[in-house]
JSON list of C-alpha atoms and ligand atoms in Angstrom, two decimals:
[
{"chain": "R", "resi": 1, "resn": "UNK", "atom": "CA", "xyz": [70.36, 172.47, 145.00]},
{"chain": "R", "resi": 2, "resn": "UNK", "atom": "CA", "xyz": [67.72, 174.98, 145.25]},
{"chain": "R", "resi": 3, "resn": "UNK", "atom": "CA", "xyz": [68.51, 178.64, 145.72]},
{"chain": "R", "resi": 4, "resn": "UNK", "atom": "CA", "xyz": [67.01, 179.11, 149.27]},
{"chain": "R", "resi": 5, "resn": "UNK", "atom": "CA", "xyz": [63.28, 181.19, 148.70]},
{"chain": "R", "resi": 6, "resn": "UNK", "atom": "CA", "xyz": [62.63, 184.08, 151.39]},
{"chain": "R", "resi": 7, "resn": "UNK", "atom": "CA", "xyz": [59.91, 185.37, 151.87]},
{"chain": "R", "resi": 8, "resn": "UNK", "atom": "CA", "xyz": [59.39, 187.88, 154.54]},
{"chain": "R", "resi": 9, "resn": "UNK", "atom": "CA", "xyz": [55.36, 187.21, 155.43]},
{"chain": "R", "resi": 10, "resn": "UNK", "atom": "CA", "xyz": [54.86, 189.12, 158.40]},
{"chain": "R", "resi": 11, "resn": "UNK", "atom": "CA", "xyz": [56.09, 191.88, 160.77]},
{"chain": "R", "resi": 12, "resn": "UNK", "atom": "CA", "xyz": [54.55, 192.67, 164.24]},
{"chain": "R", "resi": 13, "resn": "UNK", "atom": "CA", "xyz": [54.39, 194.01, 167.39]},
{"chain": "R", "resi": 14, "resn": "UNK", "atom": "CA", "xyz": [54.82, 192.90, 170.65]},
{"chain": "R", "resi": 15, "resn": "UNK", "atom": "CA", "xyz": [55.73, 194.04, 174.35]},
{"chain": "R", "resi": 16, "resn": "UNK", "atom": "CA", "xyz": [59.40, 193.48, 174.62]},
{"chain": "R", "resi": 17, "resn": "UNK", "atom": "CA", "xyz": [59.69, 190.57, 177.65]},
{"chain": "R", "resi": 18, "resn": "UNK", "atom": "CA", "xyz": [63.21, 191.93, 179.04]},
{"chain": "R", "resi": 19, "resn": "UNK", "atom": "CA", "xyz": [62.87, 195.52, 179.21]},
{"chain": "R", "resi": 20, "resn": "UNK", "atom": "CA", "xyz": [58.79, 195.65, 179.41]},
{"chain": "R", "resi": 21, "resn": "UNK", "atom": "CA", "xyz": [58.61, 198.02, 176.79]},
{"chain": "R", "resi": 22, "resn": "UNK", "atom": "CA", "xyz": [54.99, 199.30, 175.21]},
{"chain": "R", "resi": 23, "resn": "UNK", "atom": "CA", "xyz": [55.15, 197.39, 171.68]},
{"chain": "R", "resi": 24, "resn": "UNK", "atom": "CA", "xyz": [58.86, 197.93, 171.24]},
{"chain": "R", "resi": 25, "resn": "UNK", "atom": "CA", "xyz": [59.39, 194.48, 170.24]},
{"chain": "R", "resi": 26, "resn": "UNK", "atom": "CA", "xyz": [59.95, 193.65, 166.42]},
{"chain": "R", "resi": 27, "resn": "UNK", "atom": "CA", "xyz": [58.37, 189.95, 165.55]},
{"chain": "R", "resi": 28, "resn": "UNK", "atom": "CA", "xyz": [59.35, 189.04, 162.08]},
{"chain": "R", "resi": 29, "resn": "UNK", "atom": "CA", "xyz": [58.05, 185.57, 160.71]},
{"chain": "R", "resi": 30, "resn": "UNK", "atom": "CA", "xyz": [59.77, 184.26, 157.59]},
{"chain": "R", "resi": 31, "resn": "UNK", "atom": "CA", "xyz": [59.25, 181.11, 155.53]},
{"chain": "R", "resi": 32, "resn": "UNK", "atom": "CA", "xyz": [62.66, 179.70, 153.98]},
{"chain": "R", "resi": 33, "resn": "UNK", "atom": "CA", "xyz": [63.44, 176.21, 152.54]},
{"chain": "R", "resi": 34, "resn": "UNK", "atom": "CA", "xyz": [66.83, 174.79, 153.90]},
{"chain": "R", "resi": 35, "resn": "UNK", "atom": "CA", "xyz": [67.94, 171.39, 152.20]},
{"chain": "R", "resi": 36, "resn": "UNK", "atom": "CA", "xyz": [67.06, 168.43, 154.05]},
{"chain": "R", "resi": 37, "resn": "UNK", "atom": "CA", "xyz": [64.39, 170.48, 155.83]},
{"chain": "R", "resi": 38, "resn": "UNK", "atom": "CA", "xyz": [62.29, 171.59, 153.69]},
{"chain": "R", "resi": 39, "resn": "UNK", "atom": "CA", "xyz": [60.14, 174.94, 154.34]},
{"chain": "R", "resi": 40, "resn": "UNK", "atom": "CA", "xyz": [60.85, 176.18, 158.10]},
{"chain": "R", "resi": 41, "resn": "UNK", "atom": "CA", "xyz": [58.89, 178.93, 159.95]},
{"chain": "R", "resi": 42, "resn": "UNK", "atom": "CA", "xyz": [61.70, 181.48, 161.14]},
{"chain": "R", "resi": 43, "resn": "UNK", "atom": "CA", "xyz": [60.43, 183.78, 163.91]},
{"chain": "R", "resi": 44, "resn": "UNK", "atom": "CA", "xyz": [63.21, 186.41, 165.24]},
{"chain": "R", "resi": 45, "resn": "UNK", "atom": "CA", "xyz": [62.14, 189.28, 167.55]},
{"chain": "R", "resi": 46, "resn": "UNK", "atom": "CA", "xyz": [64.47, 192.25, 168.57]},
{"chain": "R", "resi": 47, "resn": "UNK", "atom": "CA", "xyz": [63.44, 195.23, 170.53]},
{"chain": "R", "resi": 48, "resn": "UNK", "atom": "CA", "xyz": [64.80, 198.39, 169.87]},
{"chain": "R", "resi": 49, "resn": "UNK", "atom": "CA", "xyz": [64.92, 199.94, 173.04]},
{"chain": "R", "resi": 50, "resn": "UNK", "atom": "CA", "xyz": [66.91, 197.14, 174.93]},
{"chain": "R", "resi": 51, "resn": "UNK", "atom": "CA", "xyz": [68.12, 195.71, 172.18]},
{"chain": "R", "resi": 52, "resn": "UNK", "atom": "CA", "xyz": [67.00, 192.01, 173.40]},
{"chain": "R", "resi": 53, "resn": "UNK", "atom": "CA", "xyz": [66.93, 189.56, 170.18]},
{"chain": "R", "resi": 54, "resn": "UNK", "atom": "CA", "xyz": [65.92, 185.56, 169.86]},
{"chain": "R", "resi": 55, "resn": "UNK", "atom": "CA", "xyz": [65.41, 183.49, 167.34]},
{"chain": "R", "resi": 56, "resn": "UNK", "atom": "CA", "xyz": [63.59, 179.85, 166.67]},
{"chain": "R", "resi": 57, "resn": "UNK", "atom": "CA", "xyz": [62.87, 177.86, 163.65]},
{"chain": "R", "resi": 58, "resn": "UNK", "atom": "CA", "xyz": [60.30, 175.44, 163.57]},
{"chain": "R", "resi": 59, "resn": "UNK", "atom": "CA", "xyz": [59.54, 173.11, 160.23]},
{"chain": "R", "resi": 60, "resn": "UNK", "atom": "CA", "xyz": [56.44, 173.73, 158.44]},
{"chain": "R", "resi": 61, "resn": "UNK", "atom": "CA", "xyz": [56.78, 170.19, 156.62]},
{"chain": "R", "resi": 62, "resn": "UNK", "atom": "CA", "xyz": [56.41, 166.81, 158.57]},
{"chain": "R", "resi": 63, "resn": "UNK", "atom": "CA", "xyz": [57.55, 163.53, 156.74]},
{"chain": "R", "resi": 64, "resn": "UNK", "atom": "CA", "xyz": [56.27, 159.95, 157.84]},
{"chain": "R", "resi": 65, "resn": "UNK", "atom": "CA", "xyz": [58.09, 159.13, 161.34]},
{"chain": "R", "resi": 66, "resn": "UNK", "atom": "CA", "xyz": [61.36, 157.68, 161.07]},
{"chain": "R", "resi": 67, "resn": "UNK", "atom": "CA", "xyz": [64.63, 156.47, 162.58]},
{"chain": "R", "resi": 68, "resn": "UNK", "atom": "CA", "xyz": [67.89, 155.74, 160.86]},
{"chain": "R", "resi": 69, "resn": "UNK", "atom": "CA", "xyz": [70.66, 153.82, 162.02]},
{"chain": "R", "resi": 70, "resn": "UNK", "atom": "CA", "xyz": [74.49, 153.81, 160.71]},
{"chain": "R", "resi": 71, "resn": "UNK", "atom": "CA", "xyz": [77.34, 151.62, 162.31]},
{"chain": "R", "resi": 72, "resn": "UNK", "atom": "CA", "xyz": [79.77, 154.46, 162.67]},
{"chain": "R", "resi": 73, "resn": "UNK", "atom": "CA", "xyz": [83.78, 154.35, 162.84]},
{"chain": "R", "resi": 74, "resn": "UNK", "atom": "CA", "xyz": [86.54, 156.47, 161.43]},
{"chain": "R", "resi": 75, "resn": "UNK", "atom": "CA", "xyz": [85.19, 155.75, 157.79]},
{"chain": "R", "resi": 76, "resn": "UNK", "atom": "CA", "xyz": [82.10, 157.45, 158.29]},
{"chain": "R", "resi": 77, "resn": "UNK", "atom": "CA", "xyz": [83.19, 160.77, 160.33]},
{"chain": "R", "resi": 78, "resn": "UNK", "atom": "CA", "xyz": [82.38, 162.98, 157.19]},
{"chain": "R", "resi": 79, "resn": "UNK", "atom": "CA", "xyz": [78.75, 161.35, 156.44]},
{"chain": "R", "resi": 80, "resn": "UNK", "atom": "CA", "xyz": [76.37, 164.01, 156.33]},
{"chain": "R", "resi": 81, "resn": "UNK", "atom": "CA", "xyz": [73.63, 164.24, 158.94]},
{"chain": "R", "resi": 82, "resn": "UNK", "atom": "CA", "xyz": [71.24, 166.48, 159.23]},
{"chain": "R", "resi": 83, "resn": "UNK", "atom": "CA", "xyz": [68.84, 166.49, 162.48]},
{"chain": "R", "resi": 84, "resn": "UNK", "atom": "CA", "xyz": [65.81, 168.74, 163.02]},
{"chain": "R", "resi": 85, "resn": "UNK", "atom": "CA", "xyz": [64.78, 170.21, 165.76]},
{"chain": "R", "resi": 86, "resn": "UNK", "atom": "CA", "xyz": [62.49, 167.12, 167.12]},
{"chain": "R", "resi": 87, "resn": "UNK", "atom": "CA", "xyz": [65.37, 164.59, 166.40]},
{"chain": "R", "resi": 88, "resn": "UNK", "atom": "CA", "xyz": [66.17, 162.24, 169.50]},
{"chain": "R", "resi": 89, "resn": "UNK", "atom": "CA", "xyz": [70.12, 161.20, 168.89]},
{"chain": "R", "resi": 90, "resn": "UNK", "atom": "CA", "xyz": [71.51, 158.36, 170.49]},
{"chain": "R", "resi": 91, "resn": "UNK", "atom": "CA", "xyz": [74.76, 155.87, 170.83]},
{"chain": "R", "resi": 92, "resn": "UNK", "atom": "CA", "xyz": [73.25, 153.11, 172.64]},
{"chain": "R", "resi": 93, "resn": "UNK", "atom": "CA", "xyz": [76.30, 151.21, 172.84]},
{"chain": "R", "resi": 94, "resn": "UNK", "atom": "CA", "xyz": [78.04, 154.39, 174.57]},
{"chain": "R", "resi": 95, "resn": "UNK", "atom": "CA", "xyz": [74.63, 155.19, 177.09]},
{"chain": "R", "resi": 96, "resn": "UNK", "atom": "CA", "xyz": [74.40, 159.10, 175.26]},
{"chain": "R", "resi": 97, "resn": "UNK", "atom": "CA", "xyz": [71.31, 160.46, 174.02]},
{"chain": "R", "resi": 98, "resn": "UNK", "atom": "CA", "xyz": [70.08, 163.85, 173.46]},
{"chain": "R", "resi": 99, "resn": "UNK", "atom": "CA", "xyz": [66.71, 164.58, 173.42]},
{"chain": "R", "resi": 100, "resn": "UNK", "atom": "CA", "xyz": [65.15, 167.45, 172.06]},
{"chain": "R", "resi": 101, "resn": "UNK", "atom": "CA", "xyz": [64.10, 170.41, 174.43]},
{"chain": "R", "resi": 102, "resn": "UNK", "atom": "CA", "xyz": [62.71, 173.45, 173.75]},
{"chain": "R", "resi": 103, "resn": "UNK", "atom": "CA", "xyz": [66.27, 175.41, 172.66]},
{"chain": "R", "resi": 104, "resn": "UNK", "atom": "CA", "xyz": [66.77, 172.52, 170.38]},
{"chain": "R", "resi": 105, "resn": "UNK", "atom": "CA", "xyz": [68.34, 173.60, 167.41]},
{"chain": "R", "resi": 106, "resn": "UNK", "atom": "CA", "xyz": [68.30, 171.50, 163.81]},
{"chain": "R", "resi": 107, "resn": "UNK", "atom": "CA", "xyz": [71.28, 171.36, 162.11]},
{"chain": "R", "resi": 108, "resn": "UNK", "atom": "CA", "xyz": [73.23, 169.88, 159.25]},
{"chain": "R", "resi": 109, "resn": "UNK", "atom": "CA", "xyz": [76.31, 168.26, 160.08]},
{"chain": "R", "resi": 110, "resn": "UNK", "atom": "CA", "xyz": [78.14, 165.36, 159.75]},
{"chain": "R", "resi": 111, "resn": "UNK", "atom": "CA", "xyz": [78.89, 161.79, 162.06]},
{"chain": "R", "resi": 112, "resn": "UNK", "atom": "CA", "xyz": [82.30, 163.67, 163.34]},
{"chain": "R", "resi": 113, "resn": "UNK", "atom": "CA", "xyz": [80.35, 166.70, 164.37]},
{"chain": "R", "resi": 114, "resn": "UNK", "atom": "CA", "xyz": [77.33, 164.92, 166.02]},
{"chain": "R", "resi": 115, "resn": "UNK", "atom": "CA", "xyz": [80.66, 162.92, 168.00]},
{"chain": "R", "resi": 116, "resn": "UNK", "atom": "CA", "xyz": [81.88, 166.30, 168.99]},
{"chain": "R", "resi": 117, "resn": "UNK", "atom": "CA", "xyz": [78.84, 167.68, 170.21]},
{"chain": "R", "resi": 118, "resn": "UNK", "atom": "CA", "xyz": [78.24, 164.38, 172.99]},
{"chain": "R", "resi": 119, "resn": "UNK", "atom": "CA", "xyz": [82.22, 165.52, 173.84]},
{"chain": "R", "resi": 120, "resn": "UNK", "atom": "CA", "xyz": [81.49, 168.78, 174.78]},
{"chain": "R", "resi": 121, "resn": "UNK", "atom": "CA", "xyz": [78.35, 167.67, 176.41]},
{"chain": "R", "resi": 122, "resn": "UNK", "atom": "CA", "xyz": [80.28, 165.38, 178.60]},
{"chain": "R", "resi": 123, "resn": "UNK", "atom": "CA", "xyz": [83.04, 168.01, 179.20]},
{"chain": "R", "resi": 124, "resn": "UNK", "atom": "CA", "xyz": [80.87, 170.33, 180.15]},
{"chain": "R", "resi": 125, "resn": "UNK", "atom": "CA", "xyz": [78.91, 167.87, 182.58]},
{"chain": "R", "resi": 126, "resn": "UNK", "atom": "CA", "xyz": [82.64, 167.08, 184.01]},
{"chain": "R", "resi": 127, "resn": "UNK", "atom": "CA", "xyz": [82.80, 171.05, 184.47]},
{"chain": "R", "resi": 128, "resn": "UNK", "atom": "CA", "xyz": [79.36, 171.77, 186.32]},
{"chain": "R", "resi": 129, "resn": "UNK", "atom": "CA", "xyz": [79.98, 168.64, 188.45]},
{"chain": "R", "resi": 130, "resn": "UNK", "atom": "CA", "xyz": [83.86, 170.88, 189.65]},
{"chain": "R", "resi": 131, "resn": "UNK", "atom": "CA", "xyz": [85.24, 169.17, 192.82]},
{"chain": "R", "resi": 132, "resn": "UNK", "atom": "CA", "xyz": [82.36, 167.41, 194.13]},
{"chain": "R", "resi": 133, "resn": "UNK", "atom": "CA", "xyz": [82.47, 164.95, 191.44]},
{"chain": "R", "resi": 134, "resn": "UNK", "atom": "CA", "xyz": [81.73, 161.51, 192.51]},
{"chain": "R", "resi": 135, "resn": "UNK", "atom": "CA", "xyz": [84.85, 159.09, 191.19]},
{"chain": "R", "resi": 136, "resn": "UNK", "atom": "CA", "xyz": [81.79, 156.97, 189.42]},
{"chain": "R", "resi": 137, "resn": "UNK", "atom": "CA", "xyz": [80.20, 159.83, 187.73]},
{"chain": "R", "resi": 138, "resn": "UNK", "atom": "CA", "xyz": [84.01, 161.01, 186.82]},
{"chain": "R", "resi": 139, "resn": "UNK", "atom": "CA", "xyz": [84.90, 157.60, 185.93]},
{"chain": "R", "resi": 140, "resn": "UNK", "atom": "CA", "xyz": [81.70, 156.98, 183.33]},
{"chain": "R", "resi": 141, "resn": "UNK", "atom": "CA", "xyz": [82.70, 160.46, 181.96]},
{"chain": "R", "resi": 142, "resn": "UNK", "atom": "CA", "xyz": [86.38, 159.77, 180.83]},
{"chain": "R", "resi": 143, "resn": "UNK", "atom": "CA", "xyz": [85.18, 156.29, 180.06]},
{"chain": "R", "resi": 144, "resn": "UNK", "atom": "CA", "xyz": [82.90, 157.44, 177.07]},
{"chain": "R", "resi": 145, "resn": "UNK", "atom": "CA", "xyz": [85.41, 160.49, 175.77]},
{"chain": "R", "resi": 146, "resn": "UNK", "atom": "CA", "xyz": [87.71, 157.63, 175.84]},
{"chain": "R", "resi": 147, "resn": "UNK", "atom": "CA", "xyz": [84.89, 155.35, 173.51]},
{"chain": "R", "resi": 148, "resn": "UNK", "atom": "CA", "xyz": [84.41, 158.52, 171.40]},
{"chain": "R", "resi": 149, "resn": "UNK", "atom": "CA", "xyz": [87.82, 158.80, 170.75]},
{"chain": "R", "resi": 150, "resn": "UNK", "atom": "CA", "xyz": [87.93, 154.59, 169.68]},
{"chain": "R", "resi": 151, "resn": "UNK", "atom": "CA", "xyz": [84.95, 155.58, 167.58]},
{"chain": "R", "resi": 152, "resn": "UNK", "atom": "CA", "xyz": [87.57, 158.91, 165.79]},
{"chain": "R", "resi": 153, "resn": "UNK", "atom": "CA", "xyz": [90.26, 156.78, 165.13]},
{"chain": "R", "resi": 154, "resn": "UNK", "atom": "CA", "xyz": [88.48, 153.59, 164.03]},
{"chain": "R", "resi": 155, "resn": "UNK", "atom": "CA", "xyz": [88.87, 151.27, 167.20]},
{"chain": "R", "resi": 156, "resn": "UNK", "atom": "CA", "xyz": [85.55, 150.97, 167.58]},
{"chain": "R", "resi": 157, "resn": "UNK", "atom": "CA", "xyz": [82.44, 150.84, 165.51]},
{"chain": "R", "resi": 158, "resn": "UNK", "atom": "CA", "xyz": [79.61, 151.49, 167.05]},
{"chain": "R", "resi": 159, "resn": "UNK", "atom": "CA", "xyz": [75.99, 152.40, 166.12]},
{"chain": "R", "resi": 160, "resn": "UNK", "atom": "CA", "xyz": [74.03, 155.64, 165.53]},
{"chain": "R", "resi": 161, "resn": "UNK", "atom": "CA", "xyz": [70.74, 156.18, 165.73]},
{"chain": "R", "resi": 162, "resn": "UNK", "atom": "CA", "xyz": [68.11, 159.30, 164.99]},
{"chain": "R", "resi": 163, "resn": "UNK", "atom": "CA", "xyz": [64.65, 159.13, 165.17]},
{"chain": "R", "resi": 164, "resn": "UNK", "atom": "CA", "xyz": [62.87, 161.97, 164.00]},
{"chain": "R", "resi": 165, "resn": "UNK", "atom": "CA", "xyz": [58.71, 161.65, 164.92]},
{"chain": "R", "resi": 166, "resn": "UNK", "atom": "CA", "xyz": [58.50, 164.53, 161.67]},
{"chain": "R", "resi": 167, "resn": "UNK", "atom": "CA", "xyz": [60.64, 162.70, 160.02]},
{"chain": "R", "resi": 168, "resn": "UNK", "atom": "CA", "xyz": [62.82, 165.92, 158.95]},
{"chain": "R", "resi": 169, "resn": "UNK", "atom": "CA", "xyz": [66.05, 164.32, 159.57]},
{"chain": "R", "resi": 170, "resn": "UNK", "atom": "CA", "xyz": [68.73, 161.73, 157.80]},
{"chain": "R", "resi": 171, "resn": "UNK", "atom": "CA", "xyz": [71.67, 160.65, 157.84]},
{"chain": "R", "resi": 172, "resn": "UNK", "atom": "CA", "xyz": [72.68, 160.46, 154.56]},
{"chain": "R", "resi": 173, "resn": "UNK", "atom": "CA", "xyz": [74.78, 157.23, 153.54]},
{"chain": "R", "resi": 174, "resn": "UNK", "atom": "CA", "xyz": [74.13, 154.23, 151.68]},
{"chain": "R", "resi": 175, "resn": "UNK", "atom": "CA", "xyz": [74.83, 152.03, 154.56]},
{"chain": "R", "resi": 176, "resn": "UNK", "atom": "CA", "xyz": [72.31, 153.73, 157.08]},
{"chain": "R", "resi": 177, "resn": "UNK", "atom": "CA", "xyz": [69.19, 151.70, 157.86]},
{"chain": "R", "resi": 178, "resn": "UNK", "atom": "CA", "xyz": [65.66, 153.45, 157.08]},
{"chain": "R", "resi": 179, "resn": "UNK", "atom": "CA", "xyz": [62.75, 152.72, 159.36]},
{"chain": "R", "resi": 180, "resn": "UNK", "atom": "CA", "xyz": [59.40, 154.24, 159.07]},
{"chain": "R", "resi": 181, "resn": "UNK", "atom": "CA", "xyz": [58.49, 154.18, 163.38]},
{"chain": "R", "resi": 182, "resn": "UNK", "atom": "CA", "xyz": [54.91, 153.48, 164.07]},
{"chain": "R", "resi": 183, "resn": "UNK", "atom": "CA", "xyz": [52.75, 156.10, 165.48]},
{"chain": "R", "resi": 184, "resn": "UNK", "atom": "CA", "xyz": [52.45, 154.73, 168.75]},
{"chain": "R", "resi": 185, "resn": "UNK", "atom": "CA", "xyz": [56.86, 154.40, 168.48]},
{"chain": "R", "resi": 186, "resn": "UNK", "atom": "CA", "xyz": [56.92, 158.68, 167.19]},
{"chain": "R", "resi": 187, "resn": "UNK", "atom": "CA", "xyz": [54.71, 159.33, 170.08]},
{"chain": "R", "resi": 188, "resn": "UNK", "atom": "CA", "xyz": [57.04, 158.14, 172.75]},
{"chain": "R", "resi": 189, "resn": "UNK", "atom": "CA", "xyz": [59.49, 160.40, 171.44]},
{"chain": "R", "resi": 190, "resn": "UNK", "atom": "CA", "xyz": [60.13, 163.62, 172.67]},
{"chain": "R", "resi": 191, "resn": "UNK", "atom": "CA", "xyz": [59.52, 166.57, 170.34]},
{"chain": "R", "resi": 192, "resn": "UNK", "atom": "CA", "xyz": [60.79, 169.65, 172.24]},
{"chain": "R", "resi": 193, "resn": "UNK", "atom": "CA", "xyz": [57.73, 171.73, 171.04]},
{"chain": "R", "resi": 194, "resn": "UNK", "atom": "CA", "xyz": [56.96, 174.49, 172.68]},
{"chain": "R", "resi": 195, "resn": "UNK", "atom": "CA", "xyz": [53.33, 176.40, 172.12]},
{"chain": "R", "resi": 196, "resn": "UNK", "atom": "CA", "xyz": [54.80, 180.50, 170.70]},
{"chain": "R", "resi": 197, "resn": "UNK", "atom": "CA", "xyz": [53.07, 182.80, 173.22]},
{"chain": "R", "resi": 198, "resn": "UNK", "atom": "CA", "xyz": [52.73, 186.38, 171.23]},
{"chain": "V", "resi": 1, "resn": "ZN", "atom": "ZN1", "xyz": [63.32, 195.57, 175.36]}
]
């Protein structure tokens, strides 16, 4: 693998959005080249005075459109994914998606941690819902930690699918399914992309 090249292009600055300060705001822009990703823009700011930081990452490179799917059980929880930012992730079979929004966030992972994250996502839906949840909504909850689970210990198989309109992500194993997506398919997907305002 390639040692990871960092180049630091660019510092500026910028009135700091939390604390209003007068060009306290440090805006550093750096290229870097993760594997599976290939070169990335990284743009972190940090003001001095209020100490407010943020970061976001968005990929320089863009690859044909392209969606993968993998039949997934217990023998594939340590396939390695990785999903960009502009990935759409979905388990049809289970009714989860996540689309990308603007704090989307690509990472490399693998099928057991893309499982975990649609966990926590339920959890945490149980969580906001508290007291007033409906016994449908509560029911459909525990009914797809309980699928999850079947997936885990290999009661289940059940199918995985990214689609990536950049085409920046994969899930690497011999048995997943490559499809190059049309452009009229990639432009029904969301991207997340938001315009950086500096
Ligand atoms: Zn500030």
């Amino acid at each position: 693998m390639d040692e990871n090249n960092i180049n630091t292009n660019d510092v500026m600055k910028s009135d700091c959005p939390v604390c209003g300060g007068d060009k306290t705001l440090e805006v550093i822009n750096k290229t870097d080249n993760i594997p599976y990703f290939g070169d990335i823009l990284e743009t972190s700011v940090s003001c001095k005075v209020c100490g407010y930081q943020s970061s976001d990452s968005i990929s320089l490179q863009t690859n044909d459109p392209s969606k993968y799917t993998l039949q997934i059980n217990d023998t594939k929880l340590n396939t390695r994914v990785a999903k960009s930012q502009t990935a759409t992730v979905t388990l049809p079979e289970l009714g989860l998606k996540v689309e990308p929004g603007p704090k989307s966030q690509g990472y490399v992972s693998n099928v057991e941690g893309i499982l975990n994250r649609f966990e926590d996502a339920v959890v945490r839906a149980i969580k906001l819902e508290g007291d007033s949840i409906s016994k449908e909504v509560e029911e459909n909850a525990l009914n797809i930690l309980q699928l999850i689970t079947e997936v885990k210990i290999g009661e289940l198989t059940t199918e995985l699918i990214i689609e990536d309109p950049f085409g920046n992500s994969v899930i690497d194993d011999d048995d997943a399914e490559k499809e190059l997506l049309s452009q009229e398919e990639a432009d029904k997907l969301t991207t997340g992309f938001t315009t950086i305002d500096q």
